[in-house]
XYZ file of C-alpha atoms in Angstrom:
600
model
C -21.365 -22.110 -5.072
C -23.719 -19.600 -3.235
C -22.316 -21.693 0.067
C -19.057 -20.403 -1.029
C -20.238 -16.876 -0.749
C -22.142 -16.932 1.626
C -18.924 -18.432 3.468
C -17.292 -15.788 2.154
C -19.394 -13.204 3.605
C -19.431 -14.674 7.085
C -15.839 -15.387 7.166
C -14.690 -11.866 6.320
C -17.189 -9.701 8.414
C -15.624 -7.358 10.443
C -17.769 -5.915 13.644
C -14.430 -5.095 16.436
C -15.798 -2.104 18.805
C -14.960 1.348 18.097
C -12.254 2.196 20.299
C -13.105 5.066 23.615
C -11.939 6.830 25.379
C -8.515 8.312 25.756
C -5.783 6.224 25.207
C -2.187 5.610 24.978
C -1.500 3.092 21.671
C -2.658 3.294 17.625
C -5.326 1.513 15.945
C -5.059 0.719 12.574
C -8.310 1.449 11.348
C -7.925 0.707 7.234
C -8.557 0.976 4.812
C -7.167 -2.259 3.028
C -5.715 -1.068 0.067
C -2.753 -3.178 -0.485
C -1.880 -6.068 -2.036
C 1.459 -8.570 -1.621
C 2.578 -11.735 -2.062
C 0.744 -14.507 0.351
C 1.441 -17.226 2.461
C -0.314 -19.426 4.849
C 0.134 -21.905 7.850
C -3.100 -23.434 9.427
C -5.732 -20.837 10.160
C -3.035 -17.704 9.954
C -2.347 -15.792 6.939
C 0.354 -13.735 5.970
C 1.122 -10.932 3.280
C 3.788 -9.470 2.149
C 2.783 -6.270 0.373
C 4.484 -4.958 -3.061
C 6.341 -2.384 -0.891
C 8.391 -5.491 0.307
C 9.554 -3.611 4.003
C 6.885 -5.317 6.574
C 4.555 -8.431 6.745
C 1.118 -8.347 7.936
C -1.004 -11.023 9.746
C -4.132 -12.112 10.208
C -5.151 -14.698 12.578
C -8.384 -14.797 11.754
C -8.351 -15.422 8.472
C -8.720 -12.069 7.509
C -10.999 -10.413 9.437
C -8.364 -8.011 10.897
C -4.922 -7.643 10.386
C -1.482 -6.524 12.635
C 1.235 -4.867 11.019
C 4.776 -5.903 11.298
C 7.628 -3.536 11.984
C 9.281 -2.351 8.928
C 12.768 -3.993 8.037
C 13.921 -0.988 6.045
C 17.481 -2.627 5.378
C 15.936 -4.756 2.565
C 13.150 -4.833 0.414
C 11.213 -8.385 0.365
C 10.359 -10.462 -2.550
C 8.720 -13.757 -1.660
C 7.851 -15.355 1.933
C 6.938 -18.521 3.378
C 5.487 -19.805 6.813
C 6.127 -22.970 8.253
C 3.406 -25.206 8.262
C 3.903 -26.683 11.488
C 4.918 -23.383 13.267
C 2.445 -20.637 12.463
C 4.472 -17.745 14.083
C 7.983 -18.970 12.129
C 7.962 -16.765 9.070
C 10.849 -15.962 6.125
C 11.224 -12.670 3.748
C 13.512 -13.389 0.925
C 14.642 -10.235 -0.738
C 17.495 -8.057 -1.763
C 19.316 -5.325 -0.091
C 19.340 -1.449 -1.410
C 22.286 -0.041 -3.087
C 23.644 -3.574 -3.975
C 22.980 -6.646 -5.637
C 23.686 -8.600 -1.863
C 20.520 -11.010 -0.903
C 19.105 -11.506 2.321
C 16.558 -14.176 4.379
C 14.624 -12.515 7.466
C 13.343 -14.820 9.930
C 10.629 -14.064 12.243
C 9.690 -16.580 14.799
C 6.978 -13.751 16.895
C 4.534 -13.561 13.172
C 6.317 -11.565 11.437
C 6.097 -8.679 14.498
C 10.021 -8.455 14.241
C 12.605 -10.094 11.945
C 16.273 -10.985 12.424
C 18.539 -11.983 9.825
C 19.511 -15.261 9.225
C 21.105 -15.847 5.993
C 23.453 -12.951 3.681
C 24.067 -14.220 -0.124
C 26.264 -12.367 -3.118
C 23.201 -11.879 -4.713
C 19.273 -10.865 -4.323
C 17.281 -13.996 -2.945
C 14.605 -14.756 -4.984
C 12.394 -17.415 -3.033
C 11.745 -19.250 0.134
C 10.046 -22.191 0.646
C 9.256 -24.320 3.745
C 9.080 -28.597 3.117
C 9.547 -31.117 6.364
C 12.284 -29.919 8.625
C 14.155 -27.941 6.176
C 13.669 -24.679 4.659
C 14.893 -23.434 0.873
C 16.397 -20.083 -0.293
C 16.581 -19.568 -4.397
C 19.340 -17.083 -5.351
C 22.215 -16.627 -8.593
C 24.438 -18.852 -6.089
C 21.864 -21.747 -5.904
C 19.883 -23.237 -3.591
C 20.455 -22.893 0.130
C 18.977 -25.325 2.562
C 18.598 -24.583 6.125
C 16.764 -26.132 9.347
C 14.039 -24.085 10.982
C 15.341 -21.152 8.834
C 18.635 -21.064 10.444
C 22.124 -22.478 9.711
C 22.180 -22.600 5.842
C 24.463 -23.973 3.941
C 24.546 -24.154 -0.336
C 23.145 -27.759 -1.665
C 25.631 -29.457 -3.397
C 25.025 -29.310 -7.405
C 22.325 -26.865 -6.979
C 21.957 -24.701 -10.088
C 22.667 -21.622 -10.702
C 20.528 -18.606 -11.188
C 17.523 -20.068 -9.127
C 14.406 -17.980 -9.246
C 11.660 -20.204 -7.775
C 11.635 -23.308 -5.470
C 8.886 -25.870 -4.692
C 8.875 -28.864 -2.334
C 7.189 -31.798 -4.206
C 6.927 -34.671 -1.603
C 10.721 -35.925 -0.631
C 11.750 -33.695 -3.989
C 13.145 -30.459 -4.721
C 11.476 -28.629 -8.327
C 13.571 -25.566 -9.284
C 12.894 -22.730 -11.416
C 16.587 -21.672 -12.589
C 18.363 -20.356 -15.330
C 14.905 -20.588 -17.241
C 13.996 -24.224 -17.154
C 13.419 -26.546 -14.850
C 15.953 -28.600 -12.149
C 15.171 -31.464 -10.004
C 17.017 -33.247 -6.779
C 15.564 -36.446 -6.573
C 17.220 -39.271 -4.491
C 20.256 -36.992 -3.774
C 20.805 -36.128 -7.783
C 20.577 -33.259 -9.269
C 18.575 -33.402 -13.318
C 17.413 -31.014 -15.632
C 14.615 -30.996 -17.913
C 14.338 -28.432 -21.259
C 11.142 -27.322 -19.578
C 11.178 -23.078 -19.968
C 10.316 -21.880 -16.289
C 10.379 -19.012 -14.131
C 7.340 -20.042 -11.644
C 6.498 -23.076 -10.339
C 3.502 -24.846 -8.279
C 2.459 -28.056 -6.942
C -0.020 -30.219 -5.567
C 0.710 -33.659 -4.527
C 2.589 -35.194 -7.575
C 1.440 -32.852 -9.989
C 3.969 -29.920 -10.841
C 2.656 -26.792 -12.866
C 5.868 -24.591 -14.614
C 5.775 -21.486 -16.401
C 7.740 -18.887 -17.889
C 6.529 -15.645 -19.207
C 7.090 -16.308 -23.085
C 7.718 -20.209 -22.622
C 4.020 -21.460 -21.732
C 2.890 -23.641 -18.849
C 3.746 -27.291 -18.759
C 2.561 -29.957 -16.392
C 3.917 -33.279 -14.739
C 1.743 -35.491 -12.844
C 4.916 -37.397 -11.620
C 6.918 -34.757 -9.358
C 8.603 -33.123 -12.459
C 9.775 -36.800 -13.992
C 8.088 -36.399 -17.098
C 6.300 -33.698 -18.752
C 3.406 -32.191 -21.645
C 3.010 -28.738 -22.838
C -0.388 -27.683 -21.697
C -2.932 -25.794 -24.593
C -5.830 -24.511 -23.954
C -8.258 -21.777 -25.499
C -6.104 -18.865 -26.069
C -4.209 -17.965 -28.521
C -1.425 -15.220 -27.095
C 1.822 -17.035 -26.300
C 2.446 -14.346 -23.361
C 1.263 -16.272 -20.387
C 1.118 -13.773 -17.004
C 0.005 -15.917 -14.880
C 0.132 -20.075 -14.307
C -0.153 -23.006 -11.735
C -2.284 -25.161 -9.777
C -3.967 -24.153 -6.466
C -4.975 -26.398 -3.403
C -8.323 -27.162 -5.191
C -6.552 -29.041 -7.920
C -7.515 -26.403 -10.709
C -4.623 -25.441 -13.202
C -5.324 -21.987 -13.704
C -3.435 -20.084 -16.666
C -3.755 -16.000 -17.464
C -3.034 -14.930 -20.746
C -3.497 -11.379 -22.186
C -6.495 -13.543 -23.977
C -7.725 -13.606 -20.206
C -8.284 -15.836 -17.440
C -9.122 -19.578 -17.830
C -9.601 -22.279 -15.432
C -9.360 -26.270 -15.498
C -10.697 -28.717 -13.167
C -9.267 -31.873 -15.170
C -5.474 -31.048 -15.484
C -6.050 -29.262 -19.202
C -8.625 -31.587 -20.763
C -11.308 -28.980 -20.748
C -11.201 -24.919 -20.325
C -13.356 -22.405 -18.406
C -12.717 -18.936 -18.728
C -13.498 -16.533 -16.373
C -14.150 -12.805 -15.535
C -10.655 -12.540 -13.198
C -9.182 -9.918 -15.169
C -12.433 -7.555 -15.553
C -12.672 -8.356 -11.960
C -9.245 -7.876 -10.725
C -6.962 -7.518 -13.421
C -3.585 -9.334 -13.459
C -2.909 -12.032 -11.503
C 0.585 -12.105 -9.561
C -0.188 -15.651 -6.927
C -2.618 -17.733 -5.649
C -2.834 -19.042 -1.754
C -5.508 -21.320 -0.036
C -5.678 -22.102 3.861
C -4.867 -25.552 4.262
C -8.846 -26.534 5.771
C -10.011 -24.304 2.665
C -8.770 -24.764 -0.369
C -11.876 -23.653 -2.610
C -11.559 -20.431 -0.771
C -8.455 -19.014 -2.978
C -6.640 -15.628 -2.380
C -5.261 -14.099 -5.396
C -2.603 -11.540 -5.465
C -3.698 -9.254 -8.061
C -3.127 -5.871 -9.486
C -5.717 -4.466 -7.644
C -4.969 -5.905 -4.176
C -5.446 -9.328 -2.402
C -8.887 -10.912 -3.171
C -10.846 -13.950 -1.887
C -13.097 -15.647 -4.420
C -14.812 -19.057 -4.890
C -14.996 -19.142 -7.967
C -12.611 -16.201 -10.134
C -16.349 -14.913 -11.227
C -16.885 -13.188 -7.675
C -14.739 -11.720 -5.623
C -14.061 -9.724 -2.043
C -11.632 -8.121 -1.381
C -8.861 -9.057 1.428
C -6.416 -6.609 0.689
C -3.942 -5.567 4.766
C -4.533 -1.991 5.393
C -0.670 -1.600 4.060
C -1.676 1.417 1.991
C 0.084 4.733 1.690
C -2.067 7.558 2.340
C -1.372 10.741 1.096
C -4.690 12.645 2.132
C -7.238 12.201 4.913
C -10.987 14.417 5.137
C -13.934 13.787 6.643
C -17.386 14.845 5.220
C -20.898 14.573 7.306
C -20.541 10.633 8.493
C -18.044 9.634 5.759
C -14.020 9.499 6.504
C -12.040 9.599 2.937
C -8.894 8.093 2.369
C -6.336 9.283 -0.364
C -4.241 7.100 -1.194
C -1.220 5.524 -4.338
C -4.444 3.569 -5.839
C -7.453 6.004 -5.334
C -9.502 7.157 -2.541
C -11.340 4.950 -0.303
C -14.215 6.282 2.302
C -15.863 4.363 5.257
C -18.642 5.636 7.968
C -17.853 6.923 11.351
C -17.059 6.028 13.547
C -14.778 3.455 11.839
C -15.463 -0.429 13.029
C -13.712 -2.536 9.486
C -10.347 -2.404 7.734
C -12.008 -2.713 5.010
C -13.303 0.744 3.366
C -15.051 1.599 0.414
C -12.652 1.718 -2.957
C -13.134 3.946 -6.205
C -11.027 2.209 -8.271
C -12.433 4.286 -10.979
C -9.716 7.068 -12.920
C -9.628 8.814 -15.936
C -7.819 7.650 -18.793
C -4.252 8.305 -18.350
C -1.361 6.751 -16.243
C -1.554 7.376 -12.441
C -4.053 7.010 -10.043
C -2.540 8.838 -6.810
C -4.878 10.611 -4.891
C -2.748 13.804 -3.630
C -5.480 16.395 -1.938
C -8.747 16.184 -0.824
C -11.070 19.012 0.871
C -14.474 18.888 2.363
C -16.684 21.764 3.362
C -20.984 22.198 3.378
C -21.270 18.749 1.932
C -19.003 19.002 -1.274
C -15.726 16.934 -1.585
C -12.781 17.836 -3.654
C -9.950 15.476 -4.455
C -6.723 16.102 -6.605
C -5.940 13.191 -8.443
C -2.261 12.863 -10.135
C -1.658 11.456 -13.254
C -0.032 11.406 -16.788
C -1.507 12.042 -19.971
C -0.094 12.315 -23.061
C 3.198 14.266 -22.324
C 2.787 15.831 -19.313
C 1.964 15.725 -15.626
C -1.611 16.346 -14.752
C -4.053 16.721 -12.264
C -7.702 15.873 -12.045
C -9.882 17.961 -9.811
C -13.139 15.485 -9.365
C -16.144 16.520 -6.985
C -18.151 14.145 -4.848
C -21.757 15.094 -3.326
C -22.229 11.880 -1.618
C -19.236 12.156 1.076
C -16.944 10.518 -1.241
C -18.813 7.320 -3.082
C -19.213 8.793 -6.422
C -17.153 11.268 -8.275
C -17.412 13.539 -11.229
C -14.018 14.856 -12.869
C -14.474 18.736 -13.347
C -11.146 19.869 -14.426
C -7.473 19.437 -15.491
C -4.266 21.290 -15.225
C -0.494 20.252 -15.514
C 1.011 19.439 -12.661
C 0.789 17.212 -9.662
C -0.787 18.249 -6.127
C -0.886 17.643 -2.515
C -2.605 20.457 -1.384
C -6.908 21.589 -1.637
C -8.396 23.950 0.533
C -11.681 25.914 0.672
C -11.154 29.857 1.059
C -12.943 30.481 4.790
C -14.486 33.547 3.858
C -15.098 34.094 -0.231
C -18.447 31.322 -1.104
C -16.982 28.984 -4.215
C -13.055 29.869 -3.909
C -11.391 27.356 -3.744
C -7.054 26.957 -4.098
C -5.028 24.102 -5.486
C -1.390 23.967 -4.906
C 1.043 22.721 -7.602
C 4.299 21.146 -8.080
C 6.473 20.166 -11.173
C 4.741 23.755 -12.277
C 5.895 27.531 -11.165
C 2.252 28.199 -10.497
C -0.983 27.335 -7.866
C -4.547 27.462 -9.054
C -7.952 29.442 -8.015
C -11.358 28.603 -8.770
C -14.023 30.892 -8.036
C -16.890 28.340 -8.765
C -16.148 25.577 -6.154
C -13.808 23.721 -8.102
C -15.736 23.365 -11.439
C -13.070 25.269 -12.941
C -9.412 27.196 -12.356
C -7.773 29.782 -13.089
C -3.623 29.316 -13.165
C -1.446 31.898 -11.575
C 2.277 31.492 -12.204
C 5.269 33.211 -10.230
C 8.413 32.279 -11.319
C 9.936 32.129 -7.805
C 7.899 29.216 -7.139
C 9.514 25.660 -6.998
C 6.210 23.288 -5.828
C 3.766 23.911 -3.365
C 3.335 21.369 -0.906
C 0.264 23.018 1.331
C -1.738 26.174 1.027
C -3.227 27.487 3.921
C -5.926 30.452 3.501
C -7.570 32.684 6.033
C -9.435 35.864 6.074
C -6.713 38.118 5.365
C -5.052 35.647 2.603
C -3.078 32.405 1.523
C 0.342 31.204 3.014
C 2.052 28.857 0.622
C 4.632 26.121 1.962
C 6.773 25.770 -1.373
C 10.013 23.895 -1.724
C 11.124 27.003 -2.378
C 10.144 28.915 1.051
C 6.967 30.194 2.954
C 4.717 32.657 0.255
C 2.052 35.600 1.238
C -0.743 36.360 -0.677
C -3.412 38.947 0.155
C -4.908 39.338 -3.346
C -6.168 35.470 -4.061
C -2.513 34.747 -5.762
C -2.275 37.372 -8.056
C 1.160 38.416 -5.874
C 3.155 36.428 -3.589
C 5.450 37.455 -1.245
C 8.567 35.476 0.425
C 8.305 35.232 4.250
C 10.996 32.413 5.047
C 13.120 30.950 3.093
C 14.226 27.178 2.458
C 12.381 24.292 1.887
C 8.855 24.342 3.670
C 6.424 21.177 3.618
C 3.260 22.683 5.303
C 1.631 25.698 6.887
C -0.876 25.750 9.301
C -3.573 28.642 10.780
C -5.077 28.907 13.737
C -8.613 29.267 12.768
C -8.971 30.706 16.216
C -6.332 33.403 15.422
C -5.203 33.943 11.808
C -2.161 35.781 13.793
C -1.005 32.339 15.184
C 0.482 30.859 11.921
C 3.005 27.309 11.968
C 5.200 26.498 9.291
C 6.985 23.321 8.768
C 10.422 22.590 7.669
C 12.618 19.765 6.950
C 13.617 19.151 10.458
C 12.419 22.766 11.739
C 9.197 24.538 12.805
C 8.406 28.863 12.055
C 6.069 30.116 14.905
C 4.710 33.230 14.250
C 2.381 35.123 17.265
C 1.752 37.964 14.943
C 0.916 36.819 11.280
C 4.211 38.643 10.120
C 8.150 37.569 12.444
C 8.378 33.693 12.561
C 10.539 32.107 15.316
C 12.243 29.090 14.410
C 12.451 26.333 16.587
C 15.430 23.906 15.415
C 15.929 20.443 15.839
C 12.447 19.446 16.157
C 13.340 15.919 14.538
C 16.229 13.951 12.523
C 13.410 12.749 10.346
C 11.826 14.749 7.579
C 8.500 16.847 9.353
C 5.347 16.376 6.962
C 1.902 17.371 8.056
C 0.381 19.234 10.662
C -2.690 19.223 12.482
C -4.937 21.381 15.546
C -7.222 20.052 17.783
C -10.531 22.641 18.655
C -8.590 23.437 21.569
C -5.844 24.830 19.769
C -3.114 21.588 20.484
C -0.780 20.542 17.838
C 0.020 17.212 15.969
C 3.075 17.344 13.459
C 4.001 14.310 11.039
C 7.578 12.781 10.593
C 9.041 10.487 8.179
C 11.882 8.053 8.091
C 13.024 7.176 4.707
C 16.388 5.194 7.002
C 14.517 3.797 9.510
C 11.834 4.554 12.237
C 10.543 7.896 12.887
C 8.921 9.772 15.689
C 5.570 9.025 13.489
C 3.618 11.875 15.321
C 4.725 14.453 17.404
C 2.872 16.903 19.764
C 2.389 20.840 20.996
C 0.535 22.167 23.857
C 1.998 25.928 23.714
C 1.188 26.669 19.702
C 4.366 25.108 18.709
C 7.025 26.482 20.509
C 8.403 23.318 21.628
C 7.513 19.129 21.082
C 7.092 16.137 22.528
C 6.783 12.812 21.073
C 3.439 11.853 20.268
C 3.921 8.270 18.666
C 4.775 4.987 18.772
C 5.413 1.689 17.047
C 2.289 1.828 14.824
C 3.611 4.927 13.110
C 6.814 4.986 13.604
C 7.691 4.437 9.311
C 6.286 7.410 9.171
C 3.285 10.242 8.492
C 1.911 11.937 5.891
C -1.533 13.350 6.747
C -3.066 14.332 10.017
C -6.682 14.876 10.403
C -8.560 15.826 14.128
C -12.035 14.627 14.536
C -14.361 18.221 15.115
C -14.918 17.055 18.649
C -11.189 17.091 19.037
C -11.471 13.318 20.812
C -9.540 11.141 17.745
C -6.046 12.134 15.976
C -6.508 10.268 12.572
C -2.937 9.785 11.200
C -2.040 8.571 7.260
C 0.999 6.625 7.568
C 3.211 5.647 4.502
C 2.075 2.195 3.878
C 0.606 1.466 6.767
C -2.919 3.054 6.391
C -4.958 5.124 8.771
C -4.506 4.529 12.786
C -6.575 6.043 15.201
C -6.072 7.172 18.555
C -8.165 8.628 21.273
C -7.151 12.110 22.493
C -9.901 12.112 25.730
């Protein structure tokens, strides 16, 4: 066992040099804080994350990882990878707005995808065995070769949900029990299922409130499988490469070497919580990945575990304190040294107790971090204002206040002010104590705040509702624009030189009081915005269609823009962040993590 880990270690160090120097493409930097669905062919692995719009790859086993290009015309489900072509890869999903079904084939790693099959209804499941591939939808089972030209098996049942290749057999998951083609005939067996895995001849079904059952005969005959739990619930259940049949029950996680004679239980959901699927490499099958609540893991054992997760997360909030860069992010916050040389970051999975674990603001200044964390306790929205002294690796919740944030900022000027923007509320917050605690101020004209800006003079507020002015720390505001606005920027050079950002617009002002708008900037919606020391500007875009500019650029204070991005970002970005040199743009993409990119 300490082989195992110590394999595990080796395997999944990450040392790739910090890139220099100015340059023209994105690095995704991390963190890995995404989970999906798995699948693997030789030495390359592949995951679909819960997002279901791009694929990730590793090639070396999961060291570092390349993100696909979204497919934003369906959301995936399942995928497979042919064993005997690495690079030929299959989504299964559904398409938005309808209940239509679709197969994506990718024959470059899942880089780009084309379609190859269109069903009535959502597909459910793909599965590679010999020269044919296998797509599970209401219709039935498709069959195609390669992943192309499919056609509907013959007598395949209806509402199919899950599809295994057992040797020359087919094992189906549909209409809640289980269907085999054996020989060219179809049978059914009054097994419940809704999952199903194999190994060899033996065949593992389950089905959420139907238990797991086994068949050491490719689904021939089969036994009910019992074990030390009690809760007829089962979350999880199957077989992995090893052999082990592994069942999760909200009694916990329990493990079997000898096909159900004798039970092990585990720490897996301590560790990780629920499990979703299990994946091996072929050359490593006591090396397991598990799909889990918390991400993609590797463990040896389901005692210890490290975690694998593709830098697919969505990050709402970027800040760098002393040597530590913090991530905000859907799960939590994650923080890694600079310069940045792993994927894989730091995580506080910690929270408080309520629903909701979204990281929405953070703020750094003389060694203290502030992050806004959005949740949902009891009846109402809420945010938790936590402090960090250690640039990010431990935090301390100070406060709460309804409401839900994306904004923190440190007053320039005043020690210990500090302002906290607000949506789902009329109102913004000031503390006068660093963040320990705040005081609410509520204007009725307000519809969310999206970023608060402050300077000597005062605050500017971008609110749904239009651009605000306040010169006395929020107890007045004052409309400058109207219409939606989703940030404001200063020049901390100037505090006359003030940026606003609309939907698709920018608001220049020269003199801290007339804006100039300059239309058209981009289709897309515009999110943050960032300025280098020398005073250039980065601005954010997001596609919710399709791809986006990703980042765009301003070398005359924002009077007029130039695309600054590329493939890497193109889905879309939500916070910008310039290294205090001004040599590295830092950009939070939605689900895509942070990329880097050198700026000279």
């Amino acid at each position: 066992m300490r082989f195992m880990i110590a394999l595990l270690a080796a395997v999944l160090a990450v040392v790739p040099s910090a890139h220099a120097g100015p340059s023209t493409r994105w690095d995704n930097i991390g963190p890995n804080g995404a989970g999906g669905y798995l699948a693997f062919a030789k030495d390359v692995a592949y995951v679909l994350p819960g997002a279901g719009q791009q694929v990730f790859r590793s090639g070396d086993r999961g060291r570092s990882w390349r993100q696909g290009r979204p497919f934003p015309e369906m959301r995936g489900a399942a995928l497979a990878a042919d064993p005997a072509r690495p690079d030929t890869v299959l989504v299964a999903g559904y398409e938005g707005g309808g209940g239509a079904g679709t197969v994506l084939r990718s024959v470059d790693g899942g880089l780009s995808f084309s379609v190859a099959l269109r069903t009535p209804s959502e597909v459910q499941d793909v599965a590679f065995g010999g020269a044919f591939s296998y797509a599970a939808s209401a219709e039935g089972v498709y069959r195609g070769v390669g992943g192309l030209t499919w056609s509907l098996l013959p007598g395949s049942p209806a509402s199919a949900e899950d599809v295994q290749v057992v040797g020359s057999d087919l094992v189906v998951a549909a209409g809640g029990v289980v269907h085999v083609l054996r020989a060219g005939k179809w049978s059914s067996v009054d097994v419940p299922a809704d999952k199903i895995s194999s190994r060899g001849d033996v065949v593992v079904a389950r089905k959420f409130s139907g238990g797991v059952h086994l068949s050491v005969d490719r689904g021939a005959s089969w036994r009910a499988v019992s074990g030390p739990w009690t809760s007829s619930w089962i979350l999880y259940g199957g077989i992995t490469a090893n052999g082990w049949i592994q069942v999760q029950t909200l009694d916990g996680h329990f493990i079997s070497a000898d096909l159900g004679a004798t039970w092990k239980r585990t720490d897996a959901v301590e560790r990780v919580d629920v499990y979703t699927e299990i994946g091996s490499f072929p050359d490593m099958p006591d090396w397991q990945w598990v799909y889990g609540s918390g991400g993609v893991y590797a463990t040896a054992d389901h005692e210890h575990f490290k975690r694998v997760g593709v830098p697919g997360a969505h990050v709402l909030a970027l800040a760098v304190s002393g040597r530590s860069i913090i991530a905000g992010t859907m799960q939590g916050s994650y923080r890694t040294d600079l310069p940045v040389v792993a994927q894989e970051w730091d995580f506080d999975g910690s929270a408080p107790p309520a629903i909701g674990n979204r990281i929405g603001a953070l703020a750094a200044r003389d060694g203290v971090v502030l992050r806004g964390r959005n949740g949902y306790r009891g009846s109402q929205d809420t945010i938790f204002v936590e402090r960090s002294l250690d640039g990010g690796r431990s935090w301390v919740t100070n406060a709460e206040m309804p409401g839900n944030t994306r904004s923190l900022v440190f007053d320039p000027v005043v020690p210990g002010r500090v302002y906290l923007g607000a949506y789902l509320v009329n109102a913004f917050y000031v503390s006068l104590d660093g963040g320990l605690s705040f005081v609410q101020r509520v204007h009725s004209p307000l519809r969310g705040i999206k970023t608060i800006a402050a300077d000597a003079g005062g605050i500017w507020l971008a609110d749904a509702g239009g651009l605000y002015r306040s010169t006395d720390a929020g107890l007045t505001v004052k409309q400058v624009l109207p219409g939606r606005m989703n940030s404001v920027l200063v020049d901390p050079r100037d505090s006359r030189h003030v940026v606003a950002v609309g939907q698709n617009s920018v608001f220049v002002s020269f003199d801290g009081t007339s804006f100039v708008e300059v239309p058209g900037v981009s289709a897309e919606q515009l999110s943050a915005i960032a300025m280098s020391p020398s005073g250039v500007l980065y601005l954010g875009s997001i596609s919710f269609e399709g791809s986006s500019k990703g980042v765009l650029r301003s070398s005359d204070g924002g009077r007029s823009w130039t695309v600054f991005g590329g493939p890497d970002v193109e889905r879309g970005v939500e916070s910008l962040l310039v290294s205090s040199d001004g040599r590295t743009l830092y950009a939070g993409t939605v689900s895509g993590s942070v990329h880097r990119r050198s700026l000279g």
